[in-house]
Amino acid sequence: MGFPLLTIALLAPIIGALILMFVPEDEHRTIKGISAFFTGISLILSLVAYFGYDFALGGYQFVEDLVWIKEIGVTYAMGVDGISLPMLLLTNLIGFSAVFASWNVNKRPKTFFVLLLLLIAGVMGTFISRDLFIFFLFYEVVVIPLYIMVVIWGSTKRVTKEYAGMKLTIYLLIGSAFLLVGVIALYLNAFPVGERTFLIEKLAQAQMSDSFQIFAFLLLLIGFGSLLSMFPFHSWSPDGYAGAPTAVSMIHAGVLKKIGGYGLIRIGLLVLPVGAKFWAPVIAVLAVCNVAYAAMIALAQKDLKYVVGYSSVSHMGYVLIGFAALNVIGINGAIANMFAHGVMSALFFAMIGFVYEKTHTRWIPDMGGLAHQMPRAAIGLMMAGMASLGLPGLVSFIPEFTIFIGAFKVYPVLATICISAIIITALYTLRALANVLFGPRRPEFDQYQDAKGPELVPLVVLGSVLVLAGFFPSLLMDMVNSGVEPMLKPLMDTLNSAPAIGGGF
Amino acid sequence: MSFAQFSLNNAWLIPMLPFIGFLLIVTFFKRMEKTASTTAIIFSAMSLALALGVVAAIAQRPELIEEPFVRSFRWFSMPGLEISMGMMVDTVAAVMLFVVTLVATMVMIYSTGYMHGDPGYTRFFAYLCLFASSMLGLVIATNLLQMFVFWELVGLCSYLLIGYYYFKDSAREAAKKAFMTTRIGDFGLLLGIVVLQLNLGTLEFTELAEKLPAFAAAKPALLTLIGTLIFIGPIGKSGQFPLHVWLPDAMEGPSPVSALIHAATMVVAGVYLVARLFTLFHVSPEAQHLVAYIGGFTAFFAASIALTQREMKRILAYSTVSQLGYMMMALGVGSLTASMFHLMTHAFFKALMFLAAGSALHALHGTADIFEMGGLRKKMPWTAAFMVIGMLAIAGIPPFAGFWSKDEILLMTKLHGFTDLYILASLTAFMTAFYMSRMVFVAFFGPENPKNHPHESPASMLFPMSVLAVLAVVGGLVGTPWTEHGFGYWVRFGEYHHPEADWTVMGGSVVLAVAGIALAWAIYGAKVIDAEKLKQRTGFLHTLSFRKFFIDEIYQWFNEKIVTGAGKMLYWVDLHIVDGLIDGMAYITGKFGEQLRLTQTGQLQHYALVLVGAIVLLVLLMGIVGADSAMALMGGGR
């Protein structure tokens, strides 16, 4: 085993959190500086992983194996491939930006940043572990800081922050209850006593009956689906994001909910291909509900965060239908789109958070003409909005196009509905942006300053990723494909021969 | 290597140079006005030089008419989907490269005068550079997806420039409307691209040209569908009926923008796309007929609205819609040559007219209504002269540029047997001559309005107009029926047929044009016919035309009531039914928990009771199913 790159990346925020415990509460700058430093280390290490990853070789790289609990087959197994590497990168891009987006948090900053660092570490752990037990462990770690952060630093608008925090947590927990049952069933069913293991790549080789796969996949679908805000388990998402503080909205919408899509692919599809094939048509239909229904609702929103909240639900529909296509192109698109949406929504929430921090309003009718006072924030919001409506040259166009190609092959009618949603998406995005940024100058906003110094970091970091991956999509797509192609190839026969619910439609 | 050869080999520099200009302005020259505009002009002029080099190179290599010059690289790929980016230069692209770089350079020079003193001066030039770059990228696209990428980017620039005066509510709304309306078209285009990719496995223009004939023979209905879907994109972008509504509103942008984007270049992208996919429309007669009839109808319809409009730029905008209809119709009846020829001449004279209009509006500080102008020719002789040249060109008076290209379109429409469209197009030509001369007579002739204090524009504005004016006069001579190896020899699809001059078509269109001008003179110049009476006489028709057939109102109603209404309704459903269901479940769980809590009494005898009860149950269970199974059921095992 060589240099434990992934472990260090994972430990950096945890060490940061430990150090923060010994920093006095009123040393605001030190607290923020330490947080930035340690998330920065993780970001640099994940960039090292990206540039060091051999795309031609594919498969898991930077592998670490350490038997932990031999009796039940738990291994501290780390590693990244073309599917988890974009998620690792995304986590740290957003985590680093989230620290700077919280630069003006002055209410109990020590606790806030400790929790933030733990949250980042928890999310990162789920993506880089190759062991289902460890995956689940990190997933549960995430819940605790999330709840506390919403309840203490959140904001009360349509719903109270307590309600929002509770809703967010309960959905996560209900989802994880289904997951837990599914995971245990999988563990017990895959291998006889003595050979049992939680290693995902081993589980994928187990022979499991079709009926079991169908049953277990359903459990995972409910669990991961509600995390991914799949219709009808989506309503936590707008309320939760609205109540949460900026950093939590960024991390939750940006990466945390992607654990759902990641899990569906990594565990659902890889380990239970027959189950995935069986339920795929149902997922496709629900995906269309996500895309079209949530986009329509976003039209009716007046709170900026609710617009983005419903928009995020809508975009997850693209991920789901790309997944449901169960072909190389669709899954490539689904994973790439998780990355794209992560960058875009994190930037969106960062900018909204910034504007809200200054103006204390997110109510669209009360805003207007902010491009006069905050041209930089306006650029950030425009970039995020344009990425959201799938403008070519920004990160999300190619993933969406790829999904459309993959999905149309299998579900032409459903895919057409999804494509038509680009009109509604443009409508609500442009409406919100126009009403917030443009129009006559409002003197009541003249006292507020534009983003500067550390406040600009999220815009610069996420904005440059947005443009770079938009102009050079192969930076993203080659990485994703290096994971998807070898993963799907051995599964193709099973996927083609297995029955789908209702014979597929 | 000659300069021409260098230009052809490095045609990718043509879009790249303005992009570099854009980057320089936004990173270094944000506060240096003079430097910013000079940078923009220099980079754009270098592109123009390269574009001329490309034209010269092609003139030396006639084989490029049939075999485009292609260079590309892999943009991204995965099994089953390979997309490249690159450059494809043939005569059609060369014409566009020349037109776009020329008009862009002229408009930039003009803008140094027009935008002088504007607080967003450098931002304006940055946007113009970005636009020029995107538009040129679109022109040299090697495949449909690359074209779509730049297609959307020019749409973005158009959005930003229409909303340039973002502090004005009207500009903000117009920008949004432009984006949304073209977005509807883009949905069709994107869907068409997806279906095309899935059925033919490629989006490269050269490969499509090879594969399409066989595909058309095998699946004609599917190809018609693909053609129709793709054509929705150009309907939106090129302002064809029924998605034309955004273009007149787009006049909220500064006049140079209207000249560059909303007259000469971006709005013809739709025409260019159909021309690029001529291999597809050529083998799909139904789709091609759709193009012809949508184009023909749009030409007529927009002209009928332009008859009664009062704002100068709005008249020009409807005239643009109408002329775009001509170009579309030419493609639909099967003449790539006529369409591209008119595209080029239209760029000259329409850009000229918009710049002249800008010059007038600039002098009048925002008076837009032509009936409040009057007699401008006295104080603004140059502007008036340019406007008259533009008017004569668009009306189709020989030997001005518009005459030759319009004649070619009419001729081809008649030759290919579209008699109905020929009559419609001729009527449109009459109306065009009428409303354009009406505008000129009302605004530039007659008595001066004492409220106005116009003055002639500076040389920086007059120079670019004079360049365009020269081209509007002589630009059509490259394609007269008497030109040897003229425009039609170079820009064509299939075999070269030298068109014979058709005196009836030519004579007919001249008579109609003169009649239109004469009628306008009779009403607005000599005032032989009373305009007010005419208005009352035509009553309902006049209202219909003046209110643009109420199409904007219908769309607005649909958008506000139906679409947004549905959104509000679904939001209610989401809050009360979908979320209500989940909240209801939480409520039930809560109640259940409360009941369950009652069992936690803290009294030992209650717990003992439960314990005994459980043992009794367990024993009973063992008795019924056997000890082993009962243990297994309880979760134990050996």
mmCIF file of C-alpha atoms in Angstrom, chain B residues 68 137 141 177 244 264 351 401 405 507 532 558 575-576 591 624 633:
data_model
loop_
_atom_site.group_PDB
_atom_site.id
_atom_site.type_symbol
_atom_site.label_atom_id
_atom_site.label_comp_id
_atom_site.label_asym_id
_atom_site.label_seq_id
_atom_site.Cartn_x
_atom_site.Cartn_y
_atom_site.Cartn_z
ATOM 1 C CA PRO B 68 -15.801 21.391 -47.863
ATOM 2 C CA GLY B 137 -18.082 29.680 -34.334
ATOM 3 C CA ALA B 141 -19.384 24.389 -37.217
ATOM 4 C CA LYS B 177 -39.079 37.316 -24.117
ATOM 5 C CA HIS B 244 -41.667 35.967 -34.560
ATOM 6 C CA ALA B 264 -27.668 41.090 -40.378
ATOM 7 C CA ALA B 351 -27.634 46.874 -41.384
ATOM 8 C CA ALA B 401 -28.493 44.998 -54.338
ATOM 9 C CA SER B 405 -31.468 38.825 -54.877
ATOM 10 C CA GLY B 507 -40.499 43.534 -64.991
ATOM 11 C CA GLU B 532 -56.694 59.392 -41.767
ATOM 12 C CA PHE B 558 -51.346 31.766 -22.164
ATOM 13 C CA LEU B 575 -48.162 21.322 -0.328
ATOM 14 C CA HIS B 576 -51.479 19.785 0.578
ATOM 15 C CA LYS B 591 -50.127 9.321 17.652
ATOM 16 C CA ILE B 624 -47.709 -24.889 17.086
ATOM 17 C CA LEU B 633 -38.753 -16.575 13.829
#
